[in-house]
GROMACS .gro file of C-alpha atoms in nm:
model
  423
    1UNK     CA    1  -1.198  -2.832  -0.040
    2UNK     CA    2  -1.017  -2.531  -0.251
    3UNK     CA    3  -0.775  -2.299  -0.052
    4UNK     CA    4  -0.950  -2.010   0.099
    5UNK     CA    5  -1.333  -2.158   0.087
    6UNK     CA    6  -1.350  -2.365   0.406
    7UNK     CA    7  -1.447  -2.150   0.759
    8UNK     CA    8  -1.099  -2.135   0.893
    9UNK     CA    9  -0.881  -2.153   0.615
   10UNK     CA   10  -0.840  -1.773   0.563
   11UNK     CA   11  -0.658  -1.741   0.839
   12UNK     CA   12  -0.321  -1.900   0.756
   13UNK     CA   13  -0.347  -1.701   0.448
   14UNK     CA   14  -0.392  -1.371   0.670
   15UNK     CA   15  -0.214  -1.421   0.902
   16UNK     CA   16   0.109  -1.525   0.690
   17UNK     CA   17   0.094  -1.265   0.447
   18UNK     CA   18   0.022  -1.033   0.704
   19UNK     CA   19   0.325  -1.098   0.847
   20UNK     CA   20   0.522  -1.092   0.543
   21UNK     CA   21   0.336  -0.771   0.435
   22UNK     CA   22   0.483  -0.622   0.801
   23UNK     CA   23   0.809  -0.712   0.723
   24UNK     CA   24   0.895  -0.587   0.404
   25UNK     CA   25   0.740  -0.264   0.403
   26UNK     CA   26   0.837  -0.225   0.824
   27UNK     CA   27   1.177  -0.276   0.679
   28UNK     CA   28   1.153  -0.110   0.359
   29UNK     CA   29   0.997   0.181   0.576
   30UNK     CA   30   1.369   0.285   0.744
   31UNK     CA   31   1.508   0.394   0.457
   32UNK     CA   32   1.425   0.720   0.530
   33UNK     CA   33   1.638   0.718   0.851
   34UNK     CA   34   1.949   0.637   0.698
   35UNK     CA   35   2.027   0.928   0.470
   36UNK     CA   36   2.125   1.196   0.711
   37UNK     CA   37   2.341   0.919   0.885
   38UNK     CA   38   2.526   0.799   0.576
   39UNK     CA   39   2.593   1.182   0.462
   40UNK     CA   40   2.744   1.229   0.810
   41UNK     CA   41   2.921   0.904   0.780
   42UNK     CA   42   3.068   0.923   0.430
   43UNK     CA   43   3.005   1.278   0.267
   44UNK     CA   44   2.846   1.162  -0.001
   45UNK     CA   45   2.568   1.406  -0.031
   46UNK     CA   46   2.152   1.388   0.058
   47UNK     CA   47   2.184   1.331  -0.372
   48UNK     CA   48   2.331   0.978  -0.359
   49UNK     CA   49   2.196   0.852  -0.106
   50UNK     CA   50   1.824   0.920  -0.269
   51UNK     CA   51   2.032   0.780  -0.573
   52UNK     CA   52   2.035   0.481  -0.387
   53UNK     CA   53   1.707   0.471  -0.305
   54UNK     CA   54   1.593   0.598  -0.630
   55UNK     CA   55   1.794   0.275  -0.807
   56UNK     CA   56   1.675   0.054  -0.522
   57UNK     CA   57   1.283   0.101  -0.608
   58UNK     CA   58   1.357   0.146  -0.979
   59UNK     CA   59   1.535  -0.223  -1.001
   60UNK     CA   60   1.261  -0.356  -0.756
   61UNK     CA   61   0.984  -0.235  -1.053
   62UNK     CA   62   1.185  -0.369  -1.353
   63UNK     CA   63   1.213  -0.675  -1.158
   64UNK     CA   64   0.821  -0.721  -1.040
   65UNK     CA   65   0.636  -0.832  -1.391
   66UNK     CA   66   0.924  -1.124  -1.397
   67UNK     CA   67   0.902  -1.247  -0.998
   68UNK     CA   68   0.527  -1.209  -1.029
   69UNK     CA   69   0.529  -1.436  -1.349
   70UNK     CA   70   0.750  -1.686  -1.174
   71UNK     CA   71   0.521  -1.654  -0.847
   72UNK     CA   72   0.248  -1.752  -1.132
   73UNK     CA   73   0.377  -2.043  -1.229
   74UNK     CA   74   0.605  -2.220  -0.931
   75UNK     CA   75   0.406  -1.989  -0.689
   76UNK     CA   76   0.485  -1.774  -0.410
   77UNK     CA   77   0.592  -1.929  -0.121
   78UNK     CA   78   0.962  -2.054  -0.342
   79UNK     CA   79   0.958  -1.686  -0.480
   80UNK     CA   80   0.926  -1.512  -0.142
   81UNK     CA   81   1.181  -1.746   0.011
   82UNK     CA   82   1.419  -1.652  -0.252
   83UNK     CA   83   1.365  -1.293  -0.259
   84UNK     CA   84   1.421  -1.200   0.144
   85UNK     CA   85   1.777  -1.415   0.079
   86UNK     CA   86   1.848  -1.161  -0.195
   87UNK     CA   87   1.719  -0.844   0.029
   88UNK     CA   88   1.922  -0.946   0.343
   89UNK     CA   89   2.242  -1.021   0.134
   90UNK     CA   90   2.202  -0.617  -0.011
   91UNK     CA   91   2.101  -0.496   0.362
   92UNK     CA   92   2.459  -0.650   0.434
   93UNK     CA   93   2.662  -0.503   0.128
   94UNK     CA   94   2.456  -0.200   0.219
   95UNK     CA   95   2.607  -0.151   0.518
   96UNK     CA   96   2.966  -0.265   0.462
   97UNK     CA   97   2.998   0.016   0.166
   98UNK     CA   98   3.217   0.334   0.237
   99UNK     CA   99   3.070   0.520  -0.099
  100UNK     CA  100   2.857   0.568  -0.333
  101UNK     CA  101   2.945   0.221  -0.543
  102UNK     CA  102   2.881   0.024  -0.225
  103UNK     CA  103   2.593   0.207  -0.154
  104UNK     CA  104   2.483   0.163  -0.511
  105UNK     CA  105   2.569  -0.193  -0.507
  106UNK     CA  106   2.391  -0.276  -0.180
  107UNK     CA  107   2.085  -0.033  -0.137
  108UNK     CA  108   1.989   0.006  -0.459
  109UNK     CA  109   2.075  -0.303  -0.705
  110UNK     CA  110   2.069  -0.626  -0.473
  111UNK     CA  111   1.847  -0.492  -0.230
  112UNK     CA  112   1.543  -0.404  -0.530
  113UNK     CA  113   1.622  -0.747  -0.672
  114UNK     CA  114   1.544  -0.878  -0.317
  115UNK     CA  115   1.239  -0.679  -0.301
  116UNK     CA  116   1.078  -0.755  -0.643
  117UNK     CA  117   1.057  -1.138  -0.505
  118UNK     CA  118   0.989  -1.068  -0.153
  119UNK     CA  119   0.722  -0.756  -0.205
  120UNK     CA  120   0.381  -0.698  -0.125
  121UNK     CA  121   0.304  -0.763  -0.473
  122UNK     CA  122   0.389  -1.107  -0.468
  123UNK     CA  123   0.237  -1.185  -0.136
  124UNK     CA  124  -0.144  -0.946  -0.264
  125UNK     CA  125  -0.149  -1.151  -0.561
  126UNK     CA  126  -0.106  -1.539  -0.408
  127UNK     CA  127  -0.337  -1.403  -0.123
  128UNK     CA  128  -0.603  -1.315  -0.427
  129UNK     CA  129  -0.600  -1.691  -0.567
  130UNK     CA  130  -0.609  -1.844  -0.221
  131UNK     CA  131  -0.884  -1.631  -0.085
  132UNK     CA  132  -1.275  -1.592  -0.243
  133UNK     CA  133  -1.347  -1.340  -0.398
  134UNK     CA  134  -1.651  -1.179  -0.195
  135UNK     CA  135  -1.349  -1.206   0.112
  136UNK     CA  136  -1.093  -1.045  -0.122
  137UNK     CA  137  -1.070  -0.662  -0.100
  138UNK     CA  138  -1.090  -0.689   0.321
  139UNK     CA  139  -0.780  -0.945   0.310
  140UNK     CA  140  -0.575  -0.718   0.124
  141UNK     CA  141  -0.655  -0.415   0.287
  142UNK     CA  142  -0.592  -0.615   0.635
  143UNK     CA  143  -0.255  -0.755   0.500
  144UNK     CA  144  -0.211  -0.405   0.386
  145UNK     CA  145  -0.274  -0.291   0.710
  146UNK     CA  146  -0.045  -0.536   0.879
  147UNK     CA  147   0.241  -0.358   0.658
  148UNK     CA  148   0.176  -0.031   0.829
  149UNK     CA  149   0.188  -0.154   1.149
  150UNK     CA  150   0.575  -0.307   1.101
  151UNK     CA  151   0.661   0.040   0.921
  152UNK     CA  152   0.517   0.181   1.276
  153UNK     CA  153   0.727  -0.062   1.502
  154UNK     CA  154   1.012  -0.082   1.282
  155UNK     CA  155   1.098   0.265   1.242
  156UNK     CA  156   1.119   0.411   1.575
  157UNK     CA  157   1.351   0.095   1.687
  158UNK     CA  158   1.542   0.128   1.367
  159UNK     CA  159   1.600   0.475   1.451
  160UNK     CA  160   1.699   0.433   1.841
  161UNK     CA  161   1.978   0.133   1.693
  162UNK     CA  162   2.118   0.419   1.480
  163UNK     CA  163   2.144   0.644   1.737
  164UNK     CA  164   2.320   0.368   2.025
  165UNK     CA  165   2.491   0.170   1.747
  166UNK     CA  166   2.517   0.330   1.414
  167UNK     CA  167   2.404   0.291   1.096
  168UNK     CA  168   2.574  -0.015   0.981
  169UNK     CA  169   2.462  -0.215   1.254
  170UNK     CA  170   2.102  -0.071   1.207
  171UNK     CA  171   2.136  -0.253   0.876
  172UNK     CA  172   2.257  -0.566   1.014
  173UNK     CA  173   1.973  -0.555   1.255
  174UNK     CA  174   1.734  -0.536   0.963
  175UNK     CA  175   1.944  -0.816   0.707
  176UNK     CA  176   1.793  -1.042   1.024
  177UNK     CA  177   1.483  -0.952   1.053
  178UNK     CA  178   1.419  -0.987   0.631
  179UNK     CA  179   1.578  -1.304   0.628
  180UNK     CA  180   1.296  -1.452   0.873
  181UNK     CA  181   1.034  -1.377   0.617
  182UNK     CA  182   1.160  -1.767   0.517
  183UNK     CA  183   0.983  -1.856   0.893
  184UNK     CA  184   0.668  -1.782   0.736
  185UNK     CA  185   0.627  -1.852   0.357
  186UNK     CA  186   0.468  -2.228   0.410
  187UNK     CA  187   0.116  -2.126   0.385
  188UNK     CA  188   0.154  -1.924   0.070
  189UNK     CA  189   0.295  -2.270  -0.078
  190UNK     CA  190  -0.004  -2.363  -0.283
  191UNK     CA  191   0.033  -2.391  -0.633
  192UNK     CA  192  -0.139  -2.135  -0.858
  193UNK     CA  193  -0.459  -2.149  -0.988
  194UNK     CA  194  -0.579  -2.409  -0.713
  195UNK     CA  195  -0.816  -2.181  -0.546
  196UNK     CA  196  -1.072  -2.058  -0.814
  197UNK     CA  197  -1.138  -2.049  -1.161
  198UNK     CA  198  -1.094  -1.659  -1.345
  199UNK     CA  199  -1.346  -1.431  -1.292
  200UNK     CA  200  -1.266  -1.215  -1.618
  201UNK     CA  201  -1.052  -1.470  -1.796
  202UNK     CA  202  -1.037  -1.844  -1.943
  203UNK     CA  203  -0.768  -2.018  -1.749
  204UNK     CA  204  -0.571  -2.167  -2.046
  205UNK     CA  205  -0.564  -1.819  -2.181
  206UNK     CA  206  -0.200  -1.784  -2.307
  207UNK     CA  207   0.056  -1.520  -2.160
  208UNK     CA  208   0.081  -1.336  -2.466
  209UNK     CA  209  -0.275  -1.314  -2.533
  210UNK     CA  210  -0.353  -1.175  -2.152
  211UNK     CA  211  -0.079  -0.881  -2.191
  212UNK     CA  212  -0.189  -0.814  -2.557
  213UNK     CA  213  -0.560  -0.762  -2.399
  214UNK     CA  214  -0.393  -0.545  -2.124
  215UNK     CA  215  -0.207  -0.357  -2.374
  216UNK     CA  216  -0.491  -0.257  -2.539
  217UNK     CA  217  -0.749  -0.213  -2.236
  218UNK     CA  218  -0.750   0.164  -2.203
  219UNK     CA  219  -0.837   0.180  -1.862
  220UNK     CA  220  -0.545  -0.084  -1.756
  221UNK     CA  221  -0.322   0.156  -1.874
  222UNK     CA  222  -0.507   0.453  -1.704
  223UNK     CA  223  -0.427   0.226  -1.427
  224UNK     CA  224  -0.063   0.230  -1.493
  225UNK     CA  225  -0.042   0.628  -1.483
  226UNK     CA  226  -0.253   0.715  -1.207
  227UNK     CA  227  -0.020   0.434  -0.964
  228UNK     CA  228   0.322   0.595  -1.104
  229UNK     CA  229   0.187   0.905  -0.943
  230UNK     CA  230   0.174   0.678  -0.598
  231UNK     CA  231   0.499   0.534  -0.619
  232UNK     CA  232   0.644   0.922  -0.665
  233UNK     CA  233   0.440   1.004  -0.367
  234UNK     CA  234   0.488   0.739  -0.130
  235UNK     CA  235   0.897   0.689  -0.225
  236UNK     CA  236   0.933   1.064  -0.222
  237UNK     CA  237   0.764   1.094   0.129
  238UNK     CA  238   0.914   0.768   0.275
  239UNK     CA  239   1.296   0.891   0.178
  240UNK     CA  240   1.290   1.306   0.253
  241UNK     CA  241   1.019   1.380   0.460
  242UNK     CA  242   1.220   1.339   0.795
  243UNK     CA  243   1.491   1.587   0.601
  244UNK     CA  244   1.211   1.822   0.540
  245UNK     CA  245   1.120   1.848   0.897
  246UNK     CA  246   1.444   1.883   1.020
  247UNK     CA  247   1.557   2.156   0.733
  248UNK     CA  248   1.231   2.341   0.850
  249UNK     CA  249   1.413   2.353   1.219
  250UNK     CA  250   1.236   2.063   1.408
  251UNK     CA  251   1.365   1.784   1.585
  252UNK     CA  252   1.479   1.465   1.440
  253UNK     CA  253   1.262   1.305   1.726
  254UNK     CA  254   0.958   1.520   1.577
  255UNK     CA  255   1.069   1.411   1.249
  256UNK     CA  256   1.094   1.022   1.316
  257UNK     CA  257   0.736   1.069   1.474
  258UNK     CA  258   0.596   1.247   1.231
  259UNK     CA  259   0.694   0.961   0.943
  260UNK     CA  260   0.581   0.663   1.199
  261UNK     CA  261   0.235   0.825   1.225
  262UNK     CA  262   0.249   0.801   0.841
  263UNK     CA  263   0.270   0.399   0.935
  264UNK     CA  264   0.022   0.383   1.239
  265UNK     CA  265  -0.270   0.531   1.082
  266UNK     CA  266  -0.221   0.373   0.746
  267UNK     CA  267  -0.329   0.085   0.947
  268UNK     CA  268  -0.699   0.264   0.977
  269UNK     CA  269  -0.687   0.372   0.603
  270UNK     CA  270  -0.590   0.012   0.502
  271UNK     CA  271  -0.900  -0.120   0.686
  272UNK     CA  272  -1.153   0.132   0.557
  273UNK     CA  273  -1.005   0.070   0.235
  274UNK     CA  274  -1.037  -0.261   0.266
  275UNK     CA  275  -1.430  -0.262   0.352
  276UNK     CA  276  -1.498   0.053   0.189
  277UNK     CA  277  -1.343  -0.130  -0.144
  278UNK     CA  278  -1.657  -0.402  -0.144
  279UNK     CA  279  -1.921  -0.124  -0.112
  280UNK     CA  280  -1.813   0.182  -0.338
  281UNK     CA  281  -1.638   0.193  -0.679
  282UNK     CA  282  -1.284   0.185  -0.633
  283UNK     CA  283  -1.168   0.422  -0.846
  284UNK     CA  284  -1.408   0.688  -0.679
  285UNK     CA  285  -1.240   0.611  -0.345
  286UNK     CA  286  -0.850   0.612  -0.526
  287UNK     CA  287  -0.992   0.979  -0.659
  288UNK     CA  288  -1.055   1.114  -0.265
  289UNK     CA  289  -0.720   0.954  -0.200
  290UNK     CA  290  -0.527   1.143  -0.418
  291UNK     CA  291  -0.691   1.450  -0.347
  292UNK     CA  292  -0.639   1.447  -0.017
  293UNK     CA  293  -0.288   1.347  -0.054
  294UNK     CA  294  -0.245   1.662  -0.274
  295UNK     CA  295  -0.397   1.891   0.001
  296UNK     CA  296  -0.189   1.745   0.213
  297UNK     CA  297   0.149   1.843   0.016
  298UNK     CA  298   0.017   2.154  -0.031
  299UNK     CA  299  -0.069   2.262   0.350
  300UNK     CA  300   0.295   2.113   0.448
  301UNK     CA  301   0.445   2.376   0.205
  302UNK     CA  302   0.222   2.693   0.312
  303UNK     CA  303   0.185   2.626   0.652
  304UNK     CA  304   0.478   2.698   0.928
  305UNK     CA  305   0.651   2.402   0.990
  306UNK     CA  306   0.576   2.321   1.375
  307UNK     CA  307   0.547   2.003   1.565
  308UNK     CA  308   0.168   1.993   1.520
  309UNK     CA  309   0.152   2.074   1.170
  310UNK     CA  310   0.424   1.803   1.128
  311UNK     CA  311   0.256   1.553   1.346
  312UNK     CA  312  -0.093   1.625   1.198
  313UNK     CA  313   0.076   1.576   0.807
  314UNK     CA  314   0.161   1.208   0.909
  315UNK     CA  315  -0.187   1.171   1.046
  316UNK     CA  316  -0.393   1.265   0.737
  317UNK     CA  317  -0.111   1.082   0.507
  318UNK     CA  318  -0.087   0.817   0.682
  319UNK     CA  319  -0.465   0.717   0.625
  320UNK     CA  320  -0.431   0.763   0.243
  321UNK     CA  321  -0.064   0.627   0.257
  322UNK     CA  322  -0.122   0.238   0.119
  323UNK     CA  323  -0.484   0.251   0.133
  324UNK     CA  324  -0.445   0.248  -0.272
  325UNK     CA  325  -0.269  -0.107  -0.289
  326UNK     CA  326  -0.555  -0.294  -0.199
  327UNK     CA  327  -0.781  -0.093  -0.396
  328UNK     CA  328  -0.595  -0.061  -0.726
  329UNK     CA  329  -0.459  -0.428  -0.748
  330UNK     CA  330  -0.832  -0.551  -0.650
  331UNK     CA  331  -0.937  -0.311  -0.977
  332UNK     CA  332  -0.656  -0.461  -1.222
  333UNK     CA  333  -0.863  -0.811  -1.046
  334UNK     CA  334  -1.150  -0.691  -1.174
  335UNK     CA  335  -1.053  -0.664  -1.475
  336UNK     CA  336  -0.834  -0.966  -1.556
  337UNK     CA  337  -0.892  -1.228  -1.295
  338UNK     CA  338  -0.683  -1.372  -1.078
  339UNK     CA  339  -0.475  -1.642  -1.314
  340UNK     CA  340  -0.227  -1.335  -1.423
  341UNK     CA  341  -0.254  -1.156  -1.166
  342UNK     CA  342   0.113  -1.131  -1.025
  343UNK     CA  343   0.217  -1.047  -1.401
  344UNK     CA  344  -0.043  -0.750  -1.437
  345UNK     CA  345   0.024  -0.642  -1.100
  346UNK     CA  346   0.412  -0.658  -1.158
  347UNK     CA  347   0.366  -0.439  -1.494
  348UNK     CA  348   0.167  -0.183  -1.270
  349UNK     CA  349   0.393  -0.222  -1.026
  350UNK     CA  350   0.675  -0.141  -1.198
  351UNK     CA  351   0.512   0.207  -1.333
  352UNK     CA  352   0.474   0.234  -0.964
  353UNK     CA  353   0.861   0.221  -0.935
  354UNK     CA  354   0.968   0.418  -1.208
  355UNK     CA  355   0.772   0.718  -1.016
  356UNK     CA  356   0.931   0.586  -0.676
  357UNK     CA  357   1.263   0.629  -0.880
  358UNK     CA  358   1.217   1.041  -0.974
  359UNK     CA  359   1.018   1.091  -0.647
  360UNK     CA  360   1.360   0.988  -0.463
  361UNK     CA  361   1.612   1.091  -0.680
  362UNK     CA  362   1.464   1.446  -0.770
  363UNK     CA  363   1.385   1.535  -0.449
  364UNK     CA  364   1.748   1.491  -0.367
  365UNK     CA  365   1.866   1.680  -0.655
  366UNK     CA  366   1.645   1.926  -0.622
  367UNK     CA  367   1.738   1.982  -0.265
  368UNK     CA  368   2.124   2.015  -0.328
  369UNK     CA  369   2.025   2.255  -0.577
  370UNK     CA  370   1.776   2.464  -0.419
  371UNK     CA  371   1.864   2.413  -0.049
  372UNK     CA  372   1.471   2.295  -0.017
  373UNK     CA  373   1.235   2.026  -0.113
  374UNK     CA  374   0.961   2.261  -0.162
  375UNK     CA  375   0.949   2.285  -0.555
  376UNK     CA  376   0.916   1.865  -0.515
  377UNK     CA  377   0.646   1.882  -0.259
  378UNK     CA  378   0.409   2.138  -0.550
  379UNK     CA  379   0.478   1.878  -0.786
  380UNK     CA  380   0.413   1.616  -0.587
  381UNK     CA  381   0.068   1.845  -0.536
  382UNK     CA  382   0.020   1.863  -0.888
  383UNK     CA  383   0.038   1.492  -0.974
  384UNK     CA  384  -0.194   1.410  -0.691
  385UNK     CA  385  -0.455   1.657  -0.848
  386UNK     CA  386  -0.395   1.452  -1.190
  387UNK     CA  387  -0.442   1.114  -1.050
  388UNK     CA  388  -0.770   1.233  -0.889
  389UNK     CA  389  -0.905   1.301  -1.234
  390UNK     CA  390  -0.741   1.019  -1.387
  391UNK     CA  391  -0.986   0.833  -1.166
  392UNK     CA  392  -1.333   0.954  -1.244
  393UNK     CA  393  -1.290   0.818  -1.638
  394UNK     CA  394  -1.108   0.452  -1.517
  395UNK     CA  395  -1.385   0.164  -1.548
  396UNK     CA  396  -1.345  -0.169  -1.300
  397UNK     CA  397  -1.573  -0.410  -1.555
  398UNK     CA  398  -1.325  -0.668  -1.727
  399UNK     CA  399  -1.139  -0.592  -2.015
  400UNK     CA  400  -1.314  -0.748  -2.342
  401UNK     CA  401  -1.162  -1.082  -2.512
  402UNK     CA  402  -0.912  -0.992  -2.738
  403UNK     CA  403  -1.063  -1.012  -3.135
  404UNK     CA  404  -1.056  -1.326  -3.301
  405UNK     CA  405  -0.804  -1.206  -3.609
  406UNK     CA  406  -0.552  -1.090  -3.315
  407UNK     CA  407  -0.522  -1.404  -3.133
  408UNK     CA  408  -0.360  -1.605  -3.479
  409UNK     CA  409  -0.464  -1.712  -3.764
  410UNK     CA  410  -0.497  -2.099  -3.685
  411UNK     CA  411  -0.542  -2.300  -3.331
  412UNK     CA  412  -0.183  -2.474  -3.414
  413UNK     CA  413  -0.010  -2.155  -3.385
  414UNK     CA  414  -0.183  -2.026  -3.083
  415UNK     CA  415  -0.065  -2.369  -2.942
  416UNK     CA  416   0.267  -2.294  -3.057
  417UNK     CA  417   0.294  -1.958  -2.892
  418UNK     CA  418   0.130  -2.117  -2.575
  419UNK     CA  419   0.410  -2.333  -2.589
  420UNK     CA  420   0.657  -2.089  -2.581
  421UNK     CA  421   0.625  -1.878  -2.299
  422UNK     CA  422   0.465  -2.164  -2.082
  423UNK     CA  423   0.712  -2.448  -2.158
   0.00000   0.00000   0.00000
């Protein structure tokens, strides 16, 4: 029997890469805690540590296409395994630093290396091959879900360690709890292509041939804008909202609410994207997303800042927080199959990262600038409104076979350049 076809067999598959899902994004999640207690700590400035952050998710994108290719080929369980080692050891470095080098170092370089291996895109794209495909976009959008719920749990606790114990022991606390992602890797063990043949692929089609189709798949790379816009969003959000609320005069208690909400009802918007992803188009649903999310940016600026209004933002973001993960990577499915699918993923991933990167990074710059994150927040607004209409014109049918002249002129030297990126 293949993985993922028999009655029960789902389940390890859920249930592990549910709890992986939790872990990495629970723990990924408390970043945003840990600025205002560094600053105090060191003096470095609200601009390095984003820095930090900023390097952190831009090394975890460069680093995606290659863990998801090695995930393709030796499969996940190894790469996971490897990868919370790698984000424990820079949790550790992390919190040993006393500047911005350390910091650097730690947070940004080791820790996105980490990350890239140990991420939800690794863990989305296994579950995709082990799991069929009419039970596909619900498992990812209940993995998905399972994320939210550790960024829920893990922030508040993370948050009442810094405030008894500090901030380095906060990220001690955390180094432990990534390195037990090993604890659960075993079912993700299986091999790579053992569940199911490609939907919108051969399975012997070469590397090089699947990213030249990609390359030239207009809506693929439609793709690849519309999720930069999500990683400048979500990174952006998940580092300086808490500072936003507190500039505007709140509490840091409000504040630490406020961003768990964002993680508690992403757990409903990961569900109903889930199900809502096997009855509507997917890009219409990523289009409502966006708007709202946009809306949302805009109200925070023009409304005054008060506990409800703050409490109510991490509501409505919160159920269009992640809900796009399961719904974009199960599009780039549709379109490639599942044999490639930690490579594609990775490449859209890491367009996801390089927005994560300026969302971080220019918020904080703008803020020691301006003394406010408000001109970030419009264009955060702006981009959302973008991505929206990005959405209407991206097609989910798979991308056509790459033309016969493109592929090489003779079967020898196709086997040749098989050869050399799979030997």
């Amino acid at each position: 029997m293949r993985p993922g076809t028999g009655k029960n067999s789902i389940a390890p598959i859920l249930i592990t890469g549910s709890i992986i899902t939790a872990l990495t994004l629970g723990v990924r999640a408390t970043m945003a805690l840990f600025p205002d207690a560094i600053d105090q700590a060191l003096g470095v400035g609200i601009d390095t540590v984003g820095l930090t952050v900023a390097v952190q998710n831009l090394v975890w994108g460069l680093g995606q296409p290659l863990a998801g290719t090695i995930a393709d080929r030796f499969g996940a369980a190894r790469t996971l395994l490897v990868g919370a080692i790698a984000y424990a050891v820079g949790l550790l470095v992390m919190g040993a630093a006393n500047g911005p080098a350390g910091l650097h170092l730690g947070g940004g370089v080791i820790v996105g290396l980490g990350m890239s291996a140990a991420s939800f895109a690794v863990v989305l794209s296994s579950m995709s091959r082990l799991v069929d495909p009419h039970r596909r976009s619900m498992a990812l959008g209940v993995a998905t879900a399972c994320g939210s719920l550790g960024h829920f749990v893990l922030v508040p606790l993370t948050g009442a360690v810094i405030s008894a114990f500090g901030w380095r022991s906060a990220l001690t606390v955390l180094a432990v709890v990534t390195v037990s992602i090993g604890l659960f890797v075993r079912p993700l063990r299986s091999r790579p292509g053992a569940a199911e043949a490609v939907e919108a692929g051969p399975d012997d089609e070469s590397l090089l041939t699947t990213l030249a189709r990609a390359a030239r798949h207009r809506d693929y790379l439609l793709i690849n804008c519309t999720f930069f816009v999500c990683g400048f969003h979500v990174t952006f959000i998940g580092v300086h909202l808490p500072k936003t609320l507190t500039d505007a005069g709140l509490d840091t208690a409000v504040a630490t609410m406020s961003w768990s909400l964002v993680g508690l009802f992403n757990i409903v918007g990961a569900f109903a994207a889930g199900a809502l992803g096997m009855r509507f188009a997917k890009s219409r649903l990523l289009s409502i997303m966006y708007s709202t999310r946009a809306l949302a940016f805009a109200g925070l600026v023009l409304l005054p800042v008060t506990p409800i209004v703050a409490l109510g933002f991490g509501v409505v973001v919160g159920v269009v927080w992640l809900a796009s993960v399961p719904l974009t990577s199960g599009i780039v499915l549709g379109q490639f199959g599942v044999h490639r699918a930690g490579t594609l993923f990775g490449f859209v991933f890491l367009s996801h990262q390089i927005g994560a990167f300026l969302g971080a990074w220019g918020g904080g710059v703008i803020r020691e600038l301006t003394g406010s994150f408000d001109l970030w927040w419009w264009l955060a607004a702006a981009l959302g409104v973008a991505a929206a209409a990005l959405h209407f014109s991206i097609s989910e049918e798979p991308a056509s076979p790459l033309p016969e002249h493109r592929r090489g002129a003779s079967p020898s030297a196709s086997q040749d350049a098989v050869a050399a990126v799979d030997g």
